[in-house]
Every structure is written in C-alpha cells, then in structure tokens.
XYZ file of C-alpha atoms in Angstrom:
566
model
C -316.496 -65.499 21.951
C -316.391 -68.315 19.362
C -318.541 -70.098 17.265
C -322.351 -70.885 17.117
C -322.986 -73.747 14.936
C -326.292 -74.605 15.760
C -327.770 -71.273 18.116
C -330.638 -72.599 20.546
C -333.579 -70.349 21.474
C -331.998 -67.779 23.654
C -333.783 -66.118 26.514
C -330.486 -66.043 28.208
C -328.597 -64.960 29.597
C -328.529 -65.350 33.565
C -326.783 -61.653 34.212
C -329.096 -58.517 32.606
C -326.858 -55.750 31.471
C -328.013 -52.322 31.718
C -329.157 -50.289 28.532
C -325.295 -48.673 28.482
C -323.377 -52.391 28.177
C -325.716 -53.457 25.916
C -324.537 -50.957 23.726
C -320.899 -51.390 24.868
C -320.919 -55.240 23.639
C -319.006 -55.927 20.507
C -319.678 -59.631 19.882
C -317.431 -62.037 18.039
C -319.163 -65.264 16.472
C -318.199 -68.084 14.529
C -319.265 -69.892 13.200
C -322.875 -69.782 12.493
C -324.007 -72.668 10.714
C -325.230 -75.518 12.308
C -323.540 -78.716 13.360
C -322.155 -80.319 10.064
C -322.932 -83.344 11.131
C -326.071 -83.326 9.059
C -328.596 -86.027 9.246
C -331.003 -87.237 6.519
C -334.129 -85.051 6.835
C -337.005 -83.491 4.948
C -336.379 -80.554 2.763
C -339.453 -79.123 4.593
C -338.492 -79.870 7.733
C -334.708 -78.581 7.566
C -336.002 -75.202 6.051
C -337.945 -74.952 9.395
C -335.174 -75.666 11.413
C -332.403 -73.209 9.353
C -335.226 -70.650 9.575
C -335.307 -70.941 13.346
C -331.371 -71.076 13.982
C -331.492 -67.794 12.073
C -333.902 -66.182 14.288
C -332.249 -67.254 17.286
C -329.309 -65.721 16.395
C -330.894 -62.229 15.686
C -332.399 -62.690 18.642
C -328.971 -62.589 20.372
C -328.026 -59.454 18.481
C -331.289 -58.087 19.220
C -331.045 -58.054 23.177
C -327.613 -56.458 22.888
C -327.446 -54.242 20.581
C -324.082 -54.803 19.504
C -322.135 -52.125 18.103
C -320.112 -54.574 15.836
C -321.226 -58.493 15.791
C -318.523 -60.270 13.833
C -319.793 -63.696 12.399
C -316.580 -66.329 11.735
C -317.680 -68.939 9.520
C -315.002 -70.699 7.236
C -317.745 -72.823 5.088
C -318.482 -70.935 1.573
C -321.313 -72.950 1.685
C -323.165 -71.829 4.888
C -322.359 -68.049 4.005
C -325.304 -67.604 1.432
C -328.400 -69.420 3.673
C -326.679 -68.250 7.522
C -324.606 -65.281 6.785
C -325.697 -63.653 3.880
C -329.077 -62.045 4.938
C -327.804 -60.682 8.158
C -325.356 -58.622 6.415
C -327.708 -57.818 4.052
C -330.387 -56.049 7.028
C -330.161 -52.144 6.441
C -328.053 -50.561 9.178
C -326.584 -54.083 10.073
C -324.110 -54.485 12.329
C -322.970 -57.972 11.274
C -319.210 -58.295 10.036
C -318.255 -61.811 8.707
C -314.805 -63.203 7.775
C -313.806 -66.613 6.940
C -311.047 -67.139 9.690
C -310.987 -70.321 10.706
C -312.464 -70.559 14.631
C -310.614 -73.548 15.282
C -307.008 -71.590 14.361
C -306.496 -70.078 17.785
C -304.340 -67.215 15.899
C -307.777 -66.299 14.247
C -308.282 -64.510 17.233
C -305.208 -62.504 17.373
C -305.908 -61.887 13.925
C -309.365 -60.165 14.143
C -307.930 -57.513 15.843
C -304.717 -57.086 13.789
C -306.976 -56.715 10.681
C -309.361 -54.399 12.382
C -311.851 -56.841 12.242
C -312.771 -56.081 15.644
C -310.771 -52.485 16.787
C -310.211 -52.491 20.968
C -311.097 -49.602 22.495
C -307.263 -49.073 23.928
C -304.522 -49.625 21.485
C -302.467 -51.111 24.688
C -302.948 -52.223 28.134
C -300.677 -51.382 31.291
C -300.019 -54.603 32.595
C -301.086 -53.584 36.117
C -304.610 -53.627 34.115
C -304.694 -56.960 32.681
C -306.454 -58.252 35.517
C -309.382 -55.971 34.763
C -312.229 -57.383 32.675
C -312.854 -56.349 29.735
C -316.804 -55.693 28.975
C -316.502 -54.532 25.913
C -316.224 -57.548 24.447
C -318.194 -60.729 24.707
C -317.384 -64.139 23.055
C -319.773 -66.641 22.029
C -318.521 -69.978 20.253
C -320.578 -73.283 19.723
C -317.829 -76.145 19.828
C -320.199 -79.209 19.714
C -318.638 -81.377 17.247
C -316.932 -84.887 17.505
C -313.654 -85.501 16.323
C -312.784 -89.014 14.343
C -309.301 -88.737 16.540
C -308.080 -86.986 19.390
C -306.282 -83.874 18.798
C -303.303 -83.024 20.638
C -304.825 -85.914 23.701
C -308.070 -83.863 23.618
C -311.078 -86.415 22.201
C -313.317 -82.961 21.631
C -313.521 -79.814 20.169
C -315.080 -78.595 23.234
C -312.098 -79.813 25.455
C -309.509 -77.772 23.333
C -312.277 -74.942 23.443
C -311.971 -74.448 27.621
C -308.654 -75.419 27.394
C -307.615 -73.080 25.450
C -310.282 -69.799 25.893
C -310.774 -70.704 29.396
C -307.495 -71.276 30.782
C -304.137 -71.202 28.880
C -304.759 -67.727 26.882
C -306.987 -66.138 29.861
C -303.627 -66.769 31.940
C -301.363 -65.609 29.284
C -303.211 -62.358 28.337
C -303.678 -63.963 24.322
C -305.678 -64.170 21.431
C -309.388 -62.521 22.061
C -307.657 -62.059 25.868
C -305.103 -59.506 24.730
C -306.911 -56.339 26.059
C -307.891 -58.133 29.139
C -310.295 -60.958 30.452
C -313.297 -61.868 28.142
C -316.895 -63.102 29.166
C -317.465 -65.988 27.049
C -320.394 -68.326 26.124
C -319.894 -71.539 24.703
C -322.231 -74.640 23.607
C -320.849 -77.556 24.623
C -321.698 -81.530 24.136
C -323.643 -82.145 27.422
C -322.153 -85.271 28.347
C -318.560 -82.613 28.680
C -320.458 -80.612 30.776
C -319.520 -82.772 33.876
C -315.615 -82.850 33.401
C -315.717 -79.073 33.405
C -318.733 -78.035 36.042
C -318.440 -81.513 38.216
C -321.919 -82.351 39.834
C -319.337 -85.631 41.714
C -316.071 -85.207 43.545
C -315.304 -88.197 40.864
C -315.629 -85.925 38.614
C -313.547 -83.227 40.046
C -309.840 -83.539 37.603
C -307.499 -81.333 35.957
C -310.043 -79.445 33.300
C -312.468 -78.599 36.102
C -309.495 -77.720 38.687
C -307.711 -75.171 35.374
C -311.208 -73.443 35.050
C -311.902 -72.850 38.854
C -308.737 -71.640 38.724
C -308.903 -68.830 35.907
C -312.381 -67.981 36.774
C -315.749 -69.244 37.182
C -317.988 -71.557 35.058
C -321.974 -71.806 35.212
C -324.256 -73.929 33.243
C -327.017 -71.862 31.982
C -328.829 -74.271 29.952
C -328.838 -77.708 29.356
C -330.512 -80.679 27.263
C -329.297 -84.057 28.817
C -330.060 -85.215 32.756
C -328.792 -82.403 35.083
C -329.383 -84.677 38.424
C -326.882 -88.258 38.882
C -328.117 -91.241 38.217
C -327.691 -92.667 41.754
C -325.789 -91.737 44.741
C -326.516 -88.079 46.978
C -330.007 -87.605 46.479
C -330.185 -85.845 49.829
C -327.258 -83.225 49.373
C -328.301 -82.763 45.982
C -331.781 -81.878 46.988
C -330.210 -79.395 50.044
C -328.269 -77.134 47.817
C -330.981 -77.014 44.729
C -332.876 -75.977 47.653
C -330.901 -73.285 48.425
C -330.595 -72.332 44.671
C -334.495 -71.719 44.616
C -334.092 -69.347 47.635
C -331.466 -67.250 46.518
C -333.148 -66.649 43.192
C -336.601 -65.976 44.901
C -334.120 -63.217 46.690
C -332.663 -62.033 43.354
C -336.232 -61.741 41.421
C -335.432 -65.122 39.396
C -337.553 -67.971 38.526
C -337.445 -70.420 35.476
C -340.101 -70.482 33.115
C -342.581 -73.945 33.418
C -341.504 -75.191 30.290
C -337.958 -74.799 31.168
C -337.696 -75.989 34.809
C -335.251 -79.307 35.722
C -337.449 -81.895 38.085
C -335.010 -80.983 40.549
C -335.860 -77.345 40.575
C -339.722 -78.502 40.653
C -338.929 -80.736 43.549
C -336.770 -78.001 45.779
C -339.844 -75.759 44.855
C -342.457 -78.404 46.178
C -340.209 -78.956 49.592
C -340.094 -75.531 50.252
C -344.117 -74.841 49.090
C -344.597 -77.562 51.823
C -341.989 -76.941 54.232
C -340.570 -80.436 53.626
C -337.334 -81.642 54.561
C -334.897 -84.093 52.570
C -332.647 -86.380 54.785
C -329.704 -85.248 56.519
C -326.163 -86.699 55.587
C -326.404 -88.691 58.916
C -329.827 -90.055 58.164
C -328.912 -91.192 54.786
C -325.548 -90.087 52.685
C -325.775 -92.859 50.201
C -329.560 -92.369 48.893
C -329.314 -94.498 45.815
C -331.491 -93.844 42.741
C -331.850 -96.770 40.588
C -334.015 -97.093 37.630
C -334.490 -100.996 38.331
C -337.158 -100.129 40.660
C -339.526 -98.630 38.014
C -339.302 -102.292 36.285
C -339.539 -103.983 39.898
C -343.147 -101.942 40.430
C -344.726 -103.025 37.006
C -343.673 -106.594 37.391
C -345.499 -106.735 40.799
C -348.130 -105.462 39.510
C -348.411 -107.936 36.393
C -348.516 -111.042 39.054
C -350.330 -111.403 42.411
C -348.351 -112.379 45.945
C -349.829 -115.479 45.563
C -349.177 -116.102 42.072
C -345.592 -115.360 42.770
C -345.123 -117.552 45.368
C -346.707 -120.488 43.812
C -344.265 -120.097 40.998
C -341.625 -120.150 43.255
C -342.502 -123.362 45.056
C -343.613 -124.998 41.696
C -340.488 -124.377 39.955
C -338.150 -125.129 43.049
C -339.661 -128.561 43.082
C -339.567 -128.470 39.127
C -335.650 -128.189 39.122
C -334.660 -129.843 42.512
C -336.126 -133.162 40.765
C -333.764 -132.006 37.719
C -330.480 -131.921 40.265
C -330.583 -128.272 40.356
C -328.834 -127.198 43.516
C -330.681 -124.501 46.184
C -328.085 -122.085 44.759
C -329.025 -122.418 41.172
C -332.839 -121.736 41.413
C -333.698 -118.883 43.168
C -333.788 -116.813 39.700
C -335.447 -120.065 37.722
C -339.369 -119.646 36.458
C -341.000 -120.749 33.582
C -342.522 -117.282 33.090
C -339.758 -114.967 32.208
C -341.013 -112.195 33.391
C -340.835 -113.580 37.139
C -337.188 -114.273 36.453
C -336.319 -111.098 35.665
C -338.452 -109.774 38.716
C -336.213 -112.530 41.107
C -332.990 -111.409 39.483
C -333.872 -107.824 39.838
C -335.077 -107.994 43.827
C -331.654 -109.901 44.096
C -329.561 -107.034 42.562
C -331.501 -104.511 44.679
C -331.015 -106.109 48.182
C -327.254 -106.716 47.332
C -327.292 -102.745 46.390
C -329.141 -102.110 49.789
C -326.759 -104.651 51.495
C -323.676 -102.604 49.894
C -325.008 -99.466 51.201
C -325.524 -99.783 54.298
C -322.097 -101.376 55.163
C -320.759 -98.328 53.132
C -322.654 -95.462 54.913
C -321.568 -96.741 58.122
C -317.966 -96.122 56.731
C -318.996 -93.344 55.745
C -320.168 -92.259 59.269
C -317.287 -93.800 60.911
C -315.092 -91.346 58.890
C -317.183 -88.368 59.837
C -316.538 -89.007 63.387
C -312.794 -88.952 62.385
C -313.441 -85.399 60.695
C -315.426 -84.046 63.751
C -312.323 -85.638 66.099
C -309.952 -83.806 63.754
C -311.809 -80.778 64.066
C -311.947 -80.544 67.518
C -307.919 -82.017 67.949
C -307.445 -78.430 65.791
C -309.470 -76.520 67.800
C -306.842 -73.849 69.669
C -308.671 -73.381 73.427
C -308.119 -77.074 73.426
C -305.642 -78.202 76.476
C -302.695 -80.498 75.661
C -303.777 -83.121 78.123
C -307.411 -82.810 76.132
C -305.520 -82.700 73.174
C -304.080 -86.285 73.852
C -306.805 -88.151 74.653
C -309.267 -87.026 71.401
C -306.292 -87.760 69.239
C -306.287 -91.603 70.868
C -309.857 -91.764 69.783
C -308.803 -90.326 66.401
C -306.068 -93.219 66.571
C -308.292 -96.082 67.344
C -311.564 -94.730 65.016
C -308.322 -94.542 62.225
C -306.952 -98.084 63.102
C -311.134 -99.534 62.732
C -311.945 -97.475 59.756
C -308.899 -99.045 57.846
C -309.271 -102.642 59.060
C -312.565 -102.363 58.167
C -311.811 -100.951 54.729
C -309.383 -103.605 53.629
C -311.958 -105.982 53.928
C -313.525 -104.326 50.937
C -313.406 -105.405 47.454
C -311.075 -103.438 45.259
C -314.200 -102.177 43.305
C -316.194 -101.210 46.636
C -313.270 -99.193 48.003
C -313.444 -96.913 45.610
C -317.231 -96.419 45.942
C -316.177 -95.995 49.477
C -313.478 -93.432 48.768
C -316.447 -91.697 46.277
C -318.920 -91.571 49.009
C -316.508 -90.166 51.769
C -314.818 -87.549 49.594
C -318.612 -86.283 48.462
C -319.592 -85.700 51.895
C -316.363 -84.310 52.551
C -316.647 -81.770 49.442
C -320.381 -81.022 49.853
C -321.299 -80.711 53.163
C -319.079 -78.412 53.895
C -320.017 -74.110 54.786
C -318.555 -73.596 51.063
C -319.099 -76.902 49.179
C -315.697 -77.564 47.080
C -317.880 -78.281 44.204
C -318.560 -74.753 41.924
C -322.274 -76.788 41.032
C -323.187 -76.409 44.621
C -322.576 -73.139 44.651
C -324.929 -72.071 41.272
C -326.571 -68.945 41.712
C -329.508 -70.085 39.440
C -330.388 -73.487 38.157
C -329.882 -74.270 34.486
C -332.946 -73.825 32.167
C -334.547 -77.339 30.578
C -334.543 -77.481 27.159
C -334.449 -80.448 24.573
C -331.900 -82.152 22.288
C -334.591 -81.086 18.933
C -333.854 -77.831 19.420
C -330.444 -78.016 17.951
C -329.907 -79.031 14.024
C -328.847 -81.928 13.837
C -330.927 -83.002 17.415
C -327.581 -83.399 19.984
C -327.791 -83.129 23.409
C -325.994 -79.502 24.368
C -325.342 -77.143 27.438
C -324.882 -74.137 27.624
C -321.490 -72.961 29.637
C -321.424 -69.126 30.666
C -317.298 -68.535 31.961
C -316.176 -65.239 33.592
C -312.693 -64.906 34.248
C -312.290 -64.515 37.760
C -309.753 -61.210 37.952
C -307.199 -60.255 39.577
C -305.001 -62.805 37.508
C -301.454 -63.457 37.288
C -300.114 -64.194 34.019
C -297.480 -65.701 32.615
C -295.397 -63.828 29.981
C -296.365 -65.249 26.107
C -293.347 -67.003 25.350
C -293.440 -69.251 28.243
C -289.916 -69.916 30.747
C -288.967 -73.217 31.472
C -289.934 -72.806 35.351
C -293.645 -71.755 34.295
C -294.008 -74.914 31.612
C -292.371 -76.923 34.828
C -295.337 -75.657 36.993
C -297.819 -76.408 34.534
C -296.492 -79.830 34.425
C -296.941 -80.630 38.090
C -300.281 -79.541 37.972
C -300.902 -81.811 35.218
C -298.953 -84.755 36.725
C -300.889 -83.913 40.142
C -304.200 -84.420 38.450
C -302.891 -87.255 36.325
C -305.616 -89.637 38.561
C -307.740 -87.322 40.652
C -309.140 -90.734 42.700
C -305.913 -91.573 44.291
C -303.830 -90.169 47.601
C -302.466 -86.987 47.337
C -299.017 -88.646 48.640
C -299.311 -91.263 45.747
C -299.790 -88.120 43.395
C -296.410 -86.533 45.270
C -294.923 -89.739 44.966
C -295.464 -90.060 40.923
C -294.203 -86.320 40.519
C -290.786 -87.173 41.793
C -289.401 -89.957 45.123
C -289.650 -88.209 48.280
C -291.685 -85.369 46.589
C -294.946 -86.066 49.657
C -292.078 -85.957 52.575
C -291.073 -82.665 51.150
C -293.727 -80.796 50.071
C -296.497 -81.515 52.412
C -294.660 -80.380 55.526
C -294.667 -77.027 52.714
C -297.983 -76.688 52.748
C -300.067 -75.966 56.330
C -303.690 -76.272 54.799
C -302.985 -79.953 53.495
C -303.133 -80.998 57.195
C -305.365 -78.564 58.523
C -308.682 -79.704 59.515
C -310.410 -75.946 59.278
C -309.391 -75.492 55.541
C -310.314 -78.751 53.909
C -307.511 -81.159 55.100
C -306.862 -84.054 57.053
C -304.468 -84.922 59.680
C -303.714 -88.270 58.317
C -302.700 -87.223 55.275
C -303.398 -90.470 53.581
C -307.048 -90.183 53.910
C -306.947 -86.565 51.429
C -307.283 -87.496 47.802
C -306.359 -85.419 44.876
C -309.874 -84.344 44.162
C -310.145 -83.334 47.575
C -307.810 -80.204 46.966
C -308.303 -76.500 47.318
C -306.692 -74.273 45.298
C -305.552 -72.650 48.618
C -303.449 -76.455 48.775
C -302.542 -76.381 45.397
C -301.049 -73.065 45.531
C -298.372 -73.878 49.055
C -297.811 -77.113 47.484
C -296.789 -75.728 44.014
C -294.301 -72.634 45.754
C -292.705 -75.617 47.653
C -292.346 -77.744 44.448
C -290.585 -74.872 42.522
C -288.681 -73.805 46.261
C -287.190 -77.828 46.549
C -283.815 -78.119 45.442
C -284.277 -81.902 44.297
C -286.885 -81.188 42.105
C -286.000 -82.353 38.216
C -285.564 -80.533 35.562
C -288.189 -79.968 33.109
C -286.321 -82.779 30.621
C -286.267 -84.793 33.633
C -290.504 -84.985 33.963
C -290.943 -85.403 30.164
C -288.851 -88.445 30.579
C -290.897 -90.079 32.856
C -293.702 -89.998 30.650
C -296.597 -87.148 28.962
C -299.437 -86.009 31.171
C -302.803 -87.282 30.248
C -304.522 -84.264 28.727
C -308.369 -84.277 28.101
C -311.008 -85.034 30.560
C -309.993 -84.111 33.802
C-alpha cells in the first residue's frame, strides 16, 4: 500500500486476479515521484526516464482497474510532472493528497477523511483475521537515511516493520478493516534480512514477517544466488521452483530469467543432477578462479616454472628464507597468480576439514532421529544414544580445535544443512513458488539496485489490542532479546533474557528437543536461527507462565534490544 517513488516496468504481479477483483481493488500509492536522490543527468535523458516511470505506473492502474487509486505524494514539486496528468485523464480514477507516507497516522487518516471509504464501516473482531481484498497497498521505500531512525538504518526497515508486522498484528492504520496485500520496493541489498537466502541471515525482521504472514520476492535487480557456500542445495530447490511453475502454467520471460533459473532449466532439459549434501555441502563459489584461468593462460607451464626456479635462486642468494618466496616473481602478474593458488588451496584445505564436520554432525541428526523414533526398544534405545554420546564427545573435541573465525563458518554450514535439507526447508526462499524476474538497476531513476517484495498476511491472526498491556510489550521484548544475536545457542539467548531462564523454559517447550520437529537433543547444538515458530511459540507461553520472570522495567534495565536488521 505505500509509496512508489521510482515505479519499474510492471508485468507483475505473480498471482492473476480474476476480471471481478480487478475491479474490487482500490489502490493506495504514495508517493509517486522517483527517488529524490537525483543524480546529474541530461535534460534529454531524464525526460525519457520521467516519461517511462509515468507509463509504468498507468500500467499498474491499467491491469486493475481500480475503482479508486489514491496517489500520496507530499512534494509540491513532483505533483505537476507525476501527478498532475493522471488526474487530469477523463474518467480518472486517480485521487492524490499530500499526506505524508512516512507519518504512519497518514494511513489512519485516509480513511477518516474519506480519502479511501471501506466497504464496512466496522469489523466484528471474530473477522479481523479475514483478508481484506479490497484493498491493495503499494509503497516504494528505497531511500537512505543520513541517520538511523528509531535503530532502523532504512526507510525500508521501518516500512516491514511497521506494515508488515506491528500494525498487521494490531489491526492499524491501512490494517483497520482487516489484513492488506501489500507491494513494496525495497533496496536489494535489504532484501536478504527480510526473505533470508542463509540461515545467517535468518534474525528478528525475517522471524516478525514469517510470523504475520508470508513474503516473496517478485523481482529483483542485484545477485539473487550467494556468493559462495551451497551451490548444491541452492541448485535442488530452484530446481524444484522450475517444476512447480511448469505445473502452474508459469515461466519467466528470456530477458527476465536469473542464471539460476537458466541453469535448473538446463539440468532438468538434460536430466542432470547437482551434488547431494553428502557428496558436497560446502560447494564454494569464488570469483578468484575467473582471475586464476586468465593468468594461466597469459604464461605457459613451462614459463611458470622457470620463473619459479629463477626467482627462488634470485632471493635465496638475497637471504630470503623458503617461507618468504613462494609468492616472489619479477613479473607481477605471476605473483598474483602464486598468491591466488595459495588462497584457493587454503579455501579447499578449510573445506574439506569443515564438511567432514559437517557430516560428522549429520550422523548425530540421523542418531537423534532414530533415538526418537517410538517402535524403538529401551535396550536399542541405549546403545544408539552411546553412539550419539561418543559422535557428540568427537564432534566437539574436534571443534575446539577450530579457530574462533572457522567455528562460526562451521556453525553456518551445519545450521544450513540443518534448515535446508529438511521435507519443509526452514528458509521461506526455499519454499518460492516462482523465481524472481531479472531486471536491471537502469530501470529505476536514479539507477539503484531494487526488489520487489510481494507480503500477504498470513490469516487467522491474533492481535493485540491498540493500546498495548504491559504483558504484550513484555512478549515483544523477549522476542526481540531472543533474536538479539541469531548466531549464538539458544541457551545463551535464554541465558541473556534472564539467569536460569534456559533451565526453565526449555523443559517448557517439547519441540526444542525433539528431533522430528526441528530440534536437537543436546540442546546446545540448536542456535537461535535454527527456531520454528512452533519453538518460539512453547517457549514464549512458558516465559510469560514463569513466576521469576522480571518485570517489564526490569528488561529495559538491562539494556534496549537491537532493532534493525535482523
């Protein structure tokens, strides 16, 4: 429902509505102008650009056929170029006020000056879980601020935080006759905090979101795939995207298809296979290796290795220990390619001492598995959880021989197989029902790298009343303090909450130790990230059901809750 700034071409979006909903959409805007951070450009070339913003957004209007579109944009000076000839169309539909999109009670207020009339002048509270379809927002929230607001860096942040979570749950603002579809453009780099493609990734913004509904990205301009690390999963569930959109009539257009979705495509053309988890978990994809191939090319084996020996003898004579010149050459170019073969063996090195971690914790899941399984005998039961015991007392010898900085790749490798191999993958990108459409950062005024969120509230919901008690801002807080540092132990989390919160609340909360549902027997291998909202929920009802639990003073004292990125 809020603001587009600068509109990209639209052949969106993912769900078709029928002839009746188009007609049924009122659509709220704001604003409409483009990003105000305006870079030097031909008069010529701008006038293009304007002249395509405003067709996109027609375009919009066009395909649904709204019966009222309402247009906020606060700027006097966009009105006359943006606003201005849409209202000016015969038979338009357009509205336009100047409410201020970033004033969350600009919301409230479109409907209490009939900006925007609901169709019900109330709504039983048994019905506020209902969506309502009538309404759709869209809102481009792509700027930068010079200082965080209220511990959010970006626009965008406060944007989800606010549409997508705090007044979906309390029934306000453009929520007030029920749950709204909304589509917002977002800075692509945010896209990640609130649609994780990494358990790493998975914090507090992306858990708040899963939990008031669901989030897809429907387009994007920056580099949908990681840089390194999964290639193999990644590959599996794109491939799985391709098939359920073949079975839903769906394919992307060729100038808007991801290499990934070209890839999946070209397995399944070919009836290729990508390697299993067990084959490979940690396929690394590093960019060094594009460098590596055009220096070989540049010098011949033999040229190489005569440099070698020539400057080994070179800078032995100078004192130069063995140590010292294995990167030396007098060509530069063949010292970077030494320093660069160097960096990718260590890499290669790394990896495969952390994938058979990795491996050595998956036979602790299967072990844990199987130790849960409820046919099993108790003298069976006994001798698989000694092998658990033993595989545990390896994998953590083993693991405090690590680095501080290769434990937690460690931890980042284990808890991705963990979340994504799984029958339901705990990350919501896994589970994408169509990949996001290509499209470039020059097709936004000024040219910024955007995406494209589409968020549904996920009803039935249970909301809190407006003015909010003490015991609901004290659950909020626990939720925030929980996902204060997503990486670490969820008894560490417990443990920062309040002292003795883990030996209280985790006995609460069945699915935190059950192997079936996501957890782990030793609860010290489950990290915050790691959490379903099935966990989240049993350990919040025994957080507000503990009688030591302090006061809501109490957890301000011990210090805020980093808001922001998850």
């Amino acid at each position: 429902m809020a603001a587009t700034r600068s509109e990209n071409r639209s052949d969106l979006p993912p769900h078709t509505p029928s002839q009746s909903e188009r007609w049924h959409y009122r659509v709220a805007q704001s604003p409409v102008a483009p990003a105000r951070k305006y870079h030097k450009r031909d008069t010529s070339e701008r006038q293009k650009i304007l002249r395509r913003e405003l067709r996109a957004l027609r375009k919009l209007h066009e395909y649904l056929k709204p019966r009222t579109h309402l247009l906020l944009e606060p700027g006097k000076k966009y009105f006359e170029p943006f606003v201005k000839p849409l209202l000016e169309i015969p038979g338009s539909t357009y509205r336009h006020s100047f409410l201020d999109p970033y004033d969350w009670q600009s919301y409230q207020r479109i409907f209490d000056l009939g900006l925007i009339k609901p169709e019900k002048s109330s709504v039983d509270p048994s019905q506020l879980g209902q969506l309502n379809d009538s309404l759709l927002l869209v809102g481009n929230f792509a700027e930068v601020l010079r200082k965080p607001v209220f511990g959010f860096g970006l626009p965008a942040q406060m944007a989800i935080h606010q549409f997508c979570m705090a007044a979906v749950r309390a029934h306000q603002h453009v929520h007030a006759y029920g749950p709204v579809r909304i589509l917002l453009w977002i800075p692509d780099e945010d896209r990640n905090t609130i649609v994780p493609q990494d358990i790493g990734q998975r914090g507090h913004l992306a858990y708040g979101v899963e939990r008031c509904g669901s989030a897809t990205i429907v387009a994007s301009s920056g580099k949908l795939s990681m840089n390194e690390g999964f290639h193999g999963i990644e590959m599996r569930h794109t491939q799985r995207v391709v098939k359920t959109m073949d079975r839903n009539g769906m394919k992307s257009p060729p100038k808007r298809q991801t290499l990934e979705y070209q890839q999946a495509c070209d397995y399944l053309a070919h009836e290729g296979e990508v390697p299993t988890p067990e084959e490979n978990p940690l396929s690394r994809r590093w960019e060094g290796d594009k460098e590596i191939g055009q220096l070989e090319m540049a010098f011949s084996p033999d040229e190489i290795e005569k440099d070698r020996q020539s400057a080994r003898a070179k800078f032995l004579k100078k004192g130069k220990k063995e140590s010292e010149i294995r990167f030396l050459s007098d060509d530069p170019r063949l010292e970077r390619l030494y320093r660069l073969r160097h960096h990718r063996r260590s890499m290669e090195n790394l990896g495969k001492k952390l994938n058979g971690l990795a491996a050595l914790d998956e036979e602790l899941v299967q072990l844990e598995l199987a130790i849960a399984a409820e046919d099993l005998s108790d003298n069976d039961k006994e001798n698989l959880t000694m092998k658990m015991q033993a595989k545990l007392a390896e994998l953590k010898a083993k693991q405090s021989r690590l680095g501080a900085a290769q434990q937690t790749r460690l931890s980042s490798v284990i808890d991705n197989l963990l979340a994504r191999n799984r029958e339901s993958s705990l990350l919501s990108w896994d589970r994408r029902a169509f990949e996001p459409l290509q499209m470039t950062k020059h097709e936004v005024y000024p040219p910024e790298h955007l995406a494209l969120l589409d968020f549904q509230p996920k009803p039935p919901l249970s909301f809190p009343s407006k003015n909010q008690s003490d015991e609901e801002k004290l659950e909020a807080m626990f939720i925030s303090k929980l996902f204060v540092t997503p990486g670490q132990t969820l008894r560490k989390a417990l443990e920062t909450c309040a002292p003795g919160a883990a030996d209280a609340l985790i006995p609460q909360a069945p699915s935190v130790t059950d192997p079936t549902r996501g957890g782990r027997l030793d609860v010290d291998l489950l990290r915050v990230r790691l959490l379903t909202l099935e966990m989240v929920d049993e350990l919040l009802k025994a957080w507000m059901d503990w009688p030591f639990r302090p006061t809501l003073d109490e957890m301000r004292r011990t210090g805020r809750c980093r808001k922001g990125r998850g």
